[in-house]
PDB file of C-alpha atoms in Angstrom:
ATOM      1  CA  MET A  19       3.901  12.751 -43.047  1.00  0.00           C
ATOM      2  CA  MET A  20       4.665  14.413 -40.068  1.00  0.00           C
ATOM      3  CA  PRO A  21       7.858  12.688 -38.304  1.00  0.00           C
ATOM      4  CA  ARG A  22       7.640  10.417 -35.877  1.00  0.00           C
ATOM      5  CA  LYS A  23       7.991  11.081 -32.165  1.00  0.00           C
ATOM      6  CA  THR A  24       9.157   9.156 -29.514  1.00  0.00           C
ATOM      7  CA  ALA A  25       7.395   9.203 -25.701  1.00  0.00           C
ATOM      8  CA  PHE A  26      10.543  11.160 -24.663  1.00  0.00           C
ATOM      9  CA  ASP A  27       9.821  13.667 -27.383  1.00  0.00           C
ATOM     10  CA  MET A  28       6.571  14.216 -26.349  1.00  0.00           C
ATOM     11  CA  PHE A  29       7.860  14.300 -22.143  1.00  0.00           C
ATOM     12  CA  GLU A  30      10.336  17.197 -23.455  1.00  0.00           C
ATOM     13  CA  ALA A  31       7.723  19.465 -25.077  1.00  0.00           C
ATOM     14  CA  THR A  32       4.820  18.631 -22.193  1.00  0.00           C
ATOM     15  CA  ARG A  33       7.389  19.687 -19.815  1.00  0.00           C
ATOM     16  CA  ARG A  34       5.532  22.294 -18.097  1.00  0.00           C
ATOM     17  CA  ILE A  35       2.699  20.389 -17.706  1.00  0.00           C
ATOM     18  CA  PRO A  36       1.890  18.380 -14.463  1.00  0.00           C
ATOM     19  CA  TYR A  37       0.703  14.763 -15.647  1.00  0.00           C
ATOM     20  CA  GLN A  38       1.505  11.114 -14.744  1.00  0.00           C
ATOM     21  CA  LYS A  39       3.018   9.374 -17.546  1.00  0.00           C
ATOM     22  CA  ILE A  40       3.338   5.810 -18.064  1.00  0.00           C
ATOM     23  CA  ILE A  41       5.946   4.226 -21.040  1.00  0.00           C
ATOM     24  CA  LEU A  42       4.532   0.874 -22.683  1.00  0.00           C
ATOM     25  CA  SER A  43       7.357  -0.116 -24.542  1.00  0.00           C
ATOM     26  CA  SER A  44       8.415  -3.604 -25.807  1.00  0.00           C
ATOM     27  CA  PHE A  45      12.268  -2.373 -24.710  1.00  0.00           C
ATOM     28  CA  SER A  46      13.127  -3.007 -21.029  1.00  0.00           C
ATOM     29  CA  ASP A  47      16.767  -2.010 -21.335  1.00  0.00           C
ATOM     30  CA  PHE A  48      18.468   0.116 -18.470  1.00  0.00           C
ATOM     31  CA  GLN A  49      19.235   3.012 -20.257  1.00  0.00           C
ATOM     32  CA  ASN A  50      15.450   3.776 -21.430  1.00  0.00           C
ATOM     33  CA  ALA A  51      14.121   3.304 -17.637  1.00  0.00           C
ATOM     34  CA  LYS A  52      17.017   5.505 -16.501  1.00  0.00           C
ATOM     35  CA  LYS A  53      15.561   8.170 -19.454  1.00  0.00           C
ATOM     36  CA  ALA A  54      11.868   7.463 -17.781  1.00  0.00           C
ATOM     37  CA  MET A  55      13.186   8.593 -14.344  1.00  0.00           C
ATOM     38  CA  ARG A  56      14.736  11.537 -15.466  1.00  0.00           C
ATOM     39  CA  TYR A  57      11.174  12.730 -16.807  1.00  0.00           C
ATOM     40  CA  GLY A  58       9.323  11.605 -13.551  1.00  0.00           C
ATOM     41  CA  VAL A  59       7.246   8.512 -15.832  1.00  0.00           C
ATOM     42  CA  TYR A  60       5.445   7.009 -13.188  1.00  0.00           C
ATOM     43  CA  ASN A  61       5.411   3.540 -14.337  1.00  0.00           C
ATOM     44  CA  PHE A  62       7.030   1.417 -17.361  1.00  0.00           C
ATOM     45  CA  LEU A  63       5.641  -1.256 -18.728  1.00  0.00           C
ATOM     46  CA  GLU A  64       6.119  -4.022 -21.176  1.00  0.00           C
ATOM     47  CA  LYS A  65       4.316  -5.045 -24.339  1.00  0.00           C
ATOM     48  CA  PRO A  66       2.723  -7.108 -24.206  1.00  0.00           C
ATOM     49  CA  LEU A  67       0.275  -5.418 -22.135  1.00  0.00           C
ATOM     50  CA  ASP A  68      -1.255  -6.847 -19.335  1.00  0.00           C
ATOM     51  CA  LYS A  69      -4.947  -5.573 -18.576  1.00  0.00           C
ATOM     52  CA  GLU A  70      -4.562  -6.536 -15.086  1.00  0.00           C
ATOM     53  CA  GLU A  71      -1.320  -4.581 -14.187  1.00  0.00           C
ATOM     54  CA  LEU A  72      -2.325  -1.389 -16.223  1.00  0.00           C
ATOM     55  CA  ARG A  73      -5.279  -0.953 -14.349  1.00  0.00           C
ATOM     56  CA  ASP A  74      -3.729  -1.489 -11.068  1.00  0.00           C
ATOM     57  CA  CYS A  75      -1.105   1.084 -12.354  1.00  0.00           C
ATOM     58  CA  LEU A  76      -4.000   3.405 -12.902  1.00  0.00           C
ATOM     59  CA  TRP A  77      -5.688   3.143 -10.041  1.00  0.00           C
ATOM     60  CA  GLN A  78      -2.672   3.786  -7.652  1.00  0.00           C
ATOM     61  CA  ILE A  79      -2.264   6.904  -9.938  1.00  0.00           C
ATOM     62  CA  CYS A  80      -5.891   8.269  -9.222  1.00  0.00           C
ATOM     63  CA  LEU A  81      -5.322   7.411  -5.689  1.00  0.00           C
ATOM     64  CA  ASP A  82      -2.346   9.738  -5.351  1.00  0.00           C
ATOM     65  CA  LEU A  83      -3.727  12.278  -7.277  1.00  0.00           C
ATOM     66  CA  LYS A  84      -6.478  12.181  -4.566  1.00  0.00           C
ATOM     67  CA  MET A  85      -3.686  12.369  -1.802  1.00  0.00           C
ATOM     68  CA  GLU A  86      -1.836  15.136  -3.972  1.00  0.00           C
ATOM     69  CA  ALA A  87      -5.191  17.247  -4.079  1.00  0.00           C
ATOM     70  CA  ALA A  88      -5.951  16.475  -0.053  1.00  0.00           C
ATOM     71  CA  SER A  89      -2.176  17.527   0.696  1.00  0.00           C
ATOM     72  CA  LEU A  90      -1.584  20.921  -1.898  1.00  0.00           C
ATOM     73  CA  ALA A  91      -4.864  22.278   0.130  1.00  0.00           C
ATOM     74  CA  SER A  92      -2.281  22.383   3.091  1.00  0.00           C
ATOM     75  CA  GLU A  93       0.083  25.652   3.900  1.00  0.00           C
ATOM     76  CA  GLU A  94       2.990  23.167   3.593  1.00  0.00           C
ATOM     77  CA  GLY A  95       1.610  21.499   0.671  1.00  0.00           C
ATOM     78  CA  LEU A  96       0.801  24.561  -1.397  1.00  0.00           C
ATOM     79  CA  SER A  97       4.768  26.121  -0.418  1.00  0.00           C
ATOM     80  CA  LYS A  98       5.960  22.342  -2.132  1.00  0.00           C
ATOM     81  CA  GLN A  99       4.376  22.056  -4.989  1.00  0.00           C
ATOM     82  CA  PHE A 100       4.109  25.836  -6.127  1.00  0.00           C
ATOM     83  CA  PRO A 101       7.704  27.227  -4.427  1.00  0.00           C
ATOM     84  CA  THR A 102       6.825  30.444  -6.379  1.00  0.00           C
ATOM     85  CA  ILE A 103       4.269  31.214  -4.316  1.00  0.00           C
ATOM     86  CA  ASP A 104       5.948  30.342  -0.808  1.00  0.00           C
ATOM     87  CA  LEU A 105       5.545  33.388   1.716  1.00  0.00           C
ATOM     88  CA  PRO A 106       8.829  34.385   3.873  1.00  0.00           C
ATOM     89  CA  VAL A 107       9.080  34.523   7.586  1.00  0.00           C
ATOM     90  CA  ILE A 108       8.186  37.375   9.254  1.00  0.00           C
ATOM     91  CA  ASP A 109      10.562  37.060  11.985  1.00  0.00           C
ATOM     92  CA  GLY A 110       9.946  39.488  14.467  1.00  0.00           C
ATOM     93  CA  ASN A 111       9.520  42.764  12.105  1.00  0.00           C
ATOM     94  CA  TYR A 112       7.152  44.932  13.344  1.00  0.00           C
ATOM     95  CA  LEU A 113       6.339  46.754  10.560  1.00  0.00           C
ATOM     96  CA  SER A 114       5.910  43.911   8.062  1.00  0.00           C
ATOM     97  CA  ALA A 115       3.851  41.877  10.434  1.00  0.00           C
ATOM     98  CA  GLN A 116       1.812  44.631  10.852  1.00  0.00           C
ATOM     99  CA  VAL A 117       1.710  45.173   7.055  1.00  0.00           C
ATOM    100  CA  ILE A 118       1.138  41.271   6.231  1.00  0.00           C
ATOM    101  CA  SER A 119      -2.435  41.257   8.899  1.00  0.00           C
ATOM    102  CA  TYR A 120      -3.333  43.824   6.756  1.00  0.00           C
ATOM    103  CA  LEU A 121      -3.052  42.633   3.780  1.00  0.00           C
ATOM    104  CA  HIS A 122      -4.839  38.919   4.992  1.00  0.00           C
ATOM    105  CA  HIS A 123      -7.754  40.909   6.391  1.00  0.00           C
ATOM    106  CA  HIS A 124      -8.287  42.654   2.723  1.00  0.00           C
ATOM    107  CA  TYR A 125      -6.681  40.668   0.192  1.00  0.00           C
ATOM    108  CA  ASN A 126     -10.478  40.561  -1.260  1.00  0.00           C
ATOM    109  CA  GLN A 127     -10.617  44.615  -1.893  1.00  0.00           C
ATOM    110  CA  THR A 128      -8.604  46.780  -4.105  1.00  0.00           C
ATOM    111  CA  LEU A 129      -5.227  47.137  -2.730  1.00  0.00           C
ATOM    112  CA  SER A 130      -2.658  49.598  -3.610  1.00  0.00           C
ATOM    113  CA  THR A 131       1.151  50.546  -1.487  1.00  0.00           C
ATOM    114  CA  GLU A 132      -0.167  53.853  -1.682  1.00  0.00           C
ATOM    115  CA  ARG A 133      -3.332  52.809  -0.030  1.00  0.00           C
ATOM    116  CA  ILE A 134      -1.591  50.872   2.338  1.00  0.00           C
ATOM    117  CA  ALA A 135       0.985  53.413   3.106  1.00  0.00           C
ATOM    118  CA  HIS A 136      -1.774  55.735   3.962  1.00  0.00           C
ATOM    119  CA  HIS A 137      -3.462  53.278   5.994  1.00  0.00           C
ATOM    120  CA  PHE A 138      -0.410  53.190   8.656  1.00  0.00           C
ATOM    121  CA  GLY A 139       0.821  56.683   7.985  1.00  0.00           C
ATOM    122  CA  TYR A 140       3.938  56.292   6.372  1.00  0.00           C
ATOM    123  CA  SER A 141       5.023  57.499   2.690  1.00  0.00           C
ATOM    124  CA  GLU A 142       4.579  54.665  -0.307  1.00  0.00           C
ATOM    125  CA  SER A 143       8.471  54.966  -0.255  1.00  0.00           C
ATOM    126  CA  TYR A 144       9.183  54.601   3.129  1.00  0.00           C
ATOM    127  CA  LEU A 145       7.115  51.484   3.354  1.00  0.00           C
ATOM    128  CA  TYR A 146       8.119  49.930   0.190  1.00  0.00           C
ATOM    129  CA  LYS A 147      11.676  50.074   0.908  1.00  0.00           C
ATOM    130  CA  LYS A 148      11.225  48.872   4.649  1.00  0.00           C
ATOM    131  CA  VAL A 149       8.791  45.935   3.837  1.00  0.00           C
ATOM    132  CA  LYS A 150      11.282  44.909   1.087  1.00  0.00           C
ATOM    133  CA  GLU A 151      14.461  45.016   3.257  1.00  0.00           C
ATOM    134  CA  GLU A 152      12.618  42.952   6.009  1.00  0.00           C
ATOM    135  CA  LEU A 153      10.487  40.504   4.227  1.00  0.00           C
ATOM    136  CA  GLY A 154      12.951  40.059   0.939  1.00  0.00           C
ATOM    137  CA  ILE A 155      10.110  40.776  -1.260  1.00  0.00           C
ATOM    138  CA  THR A 156       7.605  43.671  -2.388  1.00  0.00           C
ATOM    139  CA  ILE A 157       4.377  44.251  -1.180  1.00  0.00           C
ATOM    140  CA  LYS A 158       2.522  43.588  -4.323  1.00  0.00           C
ATOM    141  CA  ASP A 159       4.539  40.404  -4.216  1.00  0.00           C
ATOM    142  CA  TYR A 160       3.153  39.275  -1.053  1.00  0.00           C
ATOM    143  CA  LEU A 161       0.008  40.535  -2.044  1.00  0.00           C
ATOM    144  CA  ASN A 162      -0.056  38.585  -5.252  1.00  0.00           C
ATOM    145  CA  ARG A 163       1.485  35.544  -3.581  1.00  0.00           C
ATOM    146  CA  TYR A 164      -1.059  35.339  -0.813  1.00  0.00           C
ATOM    147  CA  ARG A 165      -4.094  35.706  -3.235  1.00  0.00           C
ATOM    148  CA  MET A 166      -2.717  32.953  -5.343  1.00  0.00           C
ATOM    149  CA  ARG A 167      -2.661  30.732  -2.369  1.00  0.00           C
ATOM    150  CA  ARG A 168      -6.368  31.650  -1.642  1.00  0.00           C
ATOM    151  CA  ALA A 169      -7.019  31.051  -5.181  1.00  0.00           C
ATOM    152  CA  ILE A 170      -5.576  27.712  -4.996  1.00  0.00           C
ATOM    153  CA  LYS A 171      -7.403  27.011  -1.985  1.00  0.00           C
ATOM    154  CA  LEU A 172     -11.003  28.161  -3.375  1.00  0.00           C
ATOM    155  CA  ILE A 173     -10.400  26.315  -6.482  1.00  0.00           C
ATOM    156  CA  LEU A 174     -10.132  22.624  -4.869  1.00  0.00           C
ATOM    157  CA  GLU A 175     -13.013  23.418  -2.486  1.00  0.00           C
ATOM    158  CA  GLU A 176     -15.661  24.852  -5.040  1.00  0.00           C
ATOM    159  CA  PRO A 177     -14.255  23.271  -8.531  1.00  0.00           C
ATOM    160  CA  HIS A 178     -17.282  24.252 -10.222  1.00  0.00           C
ATOM    161  CA  LEU A 179     -16.398  27.908  -9.442  1.00  0.00           C
ATOM    162  CA  LEU A 180     -15.680  30.208 -12.652  1.00  0.00           C
ATOM    163  CA  VAL A 181     -12.921  32.237 -13.458  1.00  0.00           C
ATOM    164  CA  TYR A 182     -14.382  35.499 -12.824  1.00  0.00           C
ATOM    165  CA  GLN A 183     -15.744  34.228  -9.849  1.00  0.00           C
ATOM    166  CA  VAL A 184     -12.612  33.325  -8.271  1.00  0.00           C
ATOM    167  CA  SER A 185     -10.859  36.318  -9.376  1.00  0.00           C
ATOM    168  CA  GLU A 186     -13.465  38.818  -7.695  1.00  0.00           C
ATOM    169  CA  ALA A 187     -13.255  36.654  -4.481  1.00  0.00           C
ATOM    170  CA  VAL A 188      -9.551  37.103  -3.991  1.00  0.00           C
ATOM    171  CA  GLY A 189      -9.349  41.041  -5.165  1.00  0.00           C
ATOM    172  CA  TYR A 190      -8.934  41.104  -9.090  1.00  0.00           C
ATOM    173  CA  SER A 191     -12.017  42.960 -10.505  1.00  0.00           C
ATOM    174  CA  ASP A 192     -10.199  42.079 -14.136  1.00  0.00           C
ATOM    175  CA  TYR A 193     -10.157  38.289 -14.771  1.00  0.00           C
ATOM    176  CA  ASN A 194      -8.068  38.569 -17.676  1.00  0.00           C
ATOM    177  CA  TYR A 195      -5.085  40.211 -15.373  1.00  0.00           C
ATOM    178  CA  PHE A 196      -6.075  37.940 -12.845  1.00  0.00           C
ATOM    179  CA  GLY A 197      -5.296  34.903 -15.137  1.00  0.00           C
ATOM    180  CA  LYS A 198      -2.274  36.273 -16.107  1.00  0.00           C
ATOM    181  CA  VAL A 199      -0.767  36.784 -12.285  1.00  0.00           C
ATOM    182  CA  PHE A 200      -2.292  32.957 -11.793  1.00  0.00           C
ATOM    183  CA  ARG A 201      -0.008  31.172 -14.698  1.00  0.00           C
ATOM    184  CA  ARG A 202       2.864  33.549 -14.026  1.00  0.00           C
ATOM    185  CA  TYR A 203       3.086  32.183 -10.265  1.00  0.00           C
ATOM    186  CA  THR A 204       2.218  28.418 -10.904  1.00  0.00           C
ATOM    187  CA  GLY A 205       2.827  27.956 -14.176  1.00  0.00           C
ATOM    188  CA  LEU A 206      -0.390  26.747 -15.609  1.00  0.00           C
ATOM    189  CA  THR A 207      -3.557  28.482 -16.748  1.00  0.00           C
ATOM    190  CA  PHE A 208      -6.629  28.265 -14.806  1.00  0.00           C
ATOM    191  CA  THR A 209      -8.057  25.526 -16.754  1.00  0.00           C
ATOM    192  CA  GLU A 210      -4.809  23.579 -17.051  1.00  0.00           C
ATOM    193  CA  PHE A 211      -4.811  23.570 -12.834  1.00  0.00           C
ATOM    194  CA  LYS A 212      -8.267  22.713 -12.453  1.00  0.00           C
ATOM    195  CA  GLU A 213      -7.836  19.654 -15.162  1.00  0.00           C
ATOM    196  CA  ASN A 214      -4.960  18.624 -13.305  1.00  0.00           C
ATOM    197  CA  PHE A 215      -6.107  18.833  -9.702  1.00  0.00           C
ATOM    198  CA  THR A 216      -9.516  18.784  -9.496  1.00  0.00           C
ATOM    199  CA  HIS A 217     -10.754  15.583 -11.553  1.00  0.00           C
TER     200      HIS A 217
END
């Protein structure tokens, strides 16, 4: 017989998965409510269950998720939801501004620091060092972040697209590698993201 687990045990085990949590309990004490808030519980419903109250709660969750998906499509929404794909401010750095403009126009192609350096007439080591000094992150990291932002917007706009289609659209010829990069930057697999943000 498997050991019984509480709702809080489940919340702890699924901490990395974003979802709306509702607790149904016969206990409404302050300590449980306080603990529930720590796990981001959406609502705390008491037994016996009031069906009207549950329906209202689920309806509000649906509305909130739709608003969240709409917000996520904006630049500010992306950075707030996934700070790991936030893009640094250029702040008057001429060389970095040129490189970033190039990345934004060619992100859906196969790119390397060597190719970018050749395009601008610099050595690979010089360009790598200069951009990292100015932006605080490497060219590859910036490109990955930008591609992830484009991928997320594409998934939200066209949720029927398969992983290989999104992968190719943002410059990854290997969709398995794209999946690894996507998870590293968002904390979610491609499938988990679609399940959480496109339904």
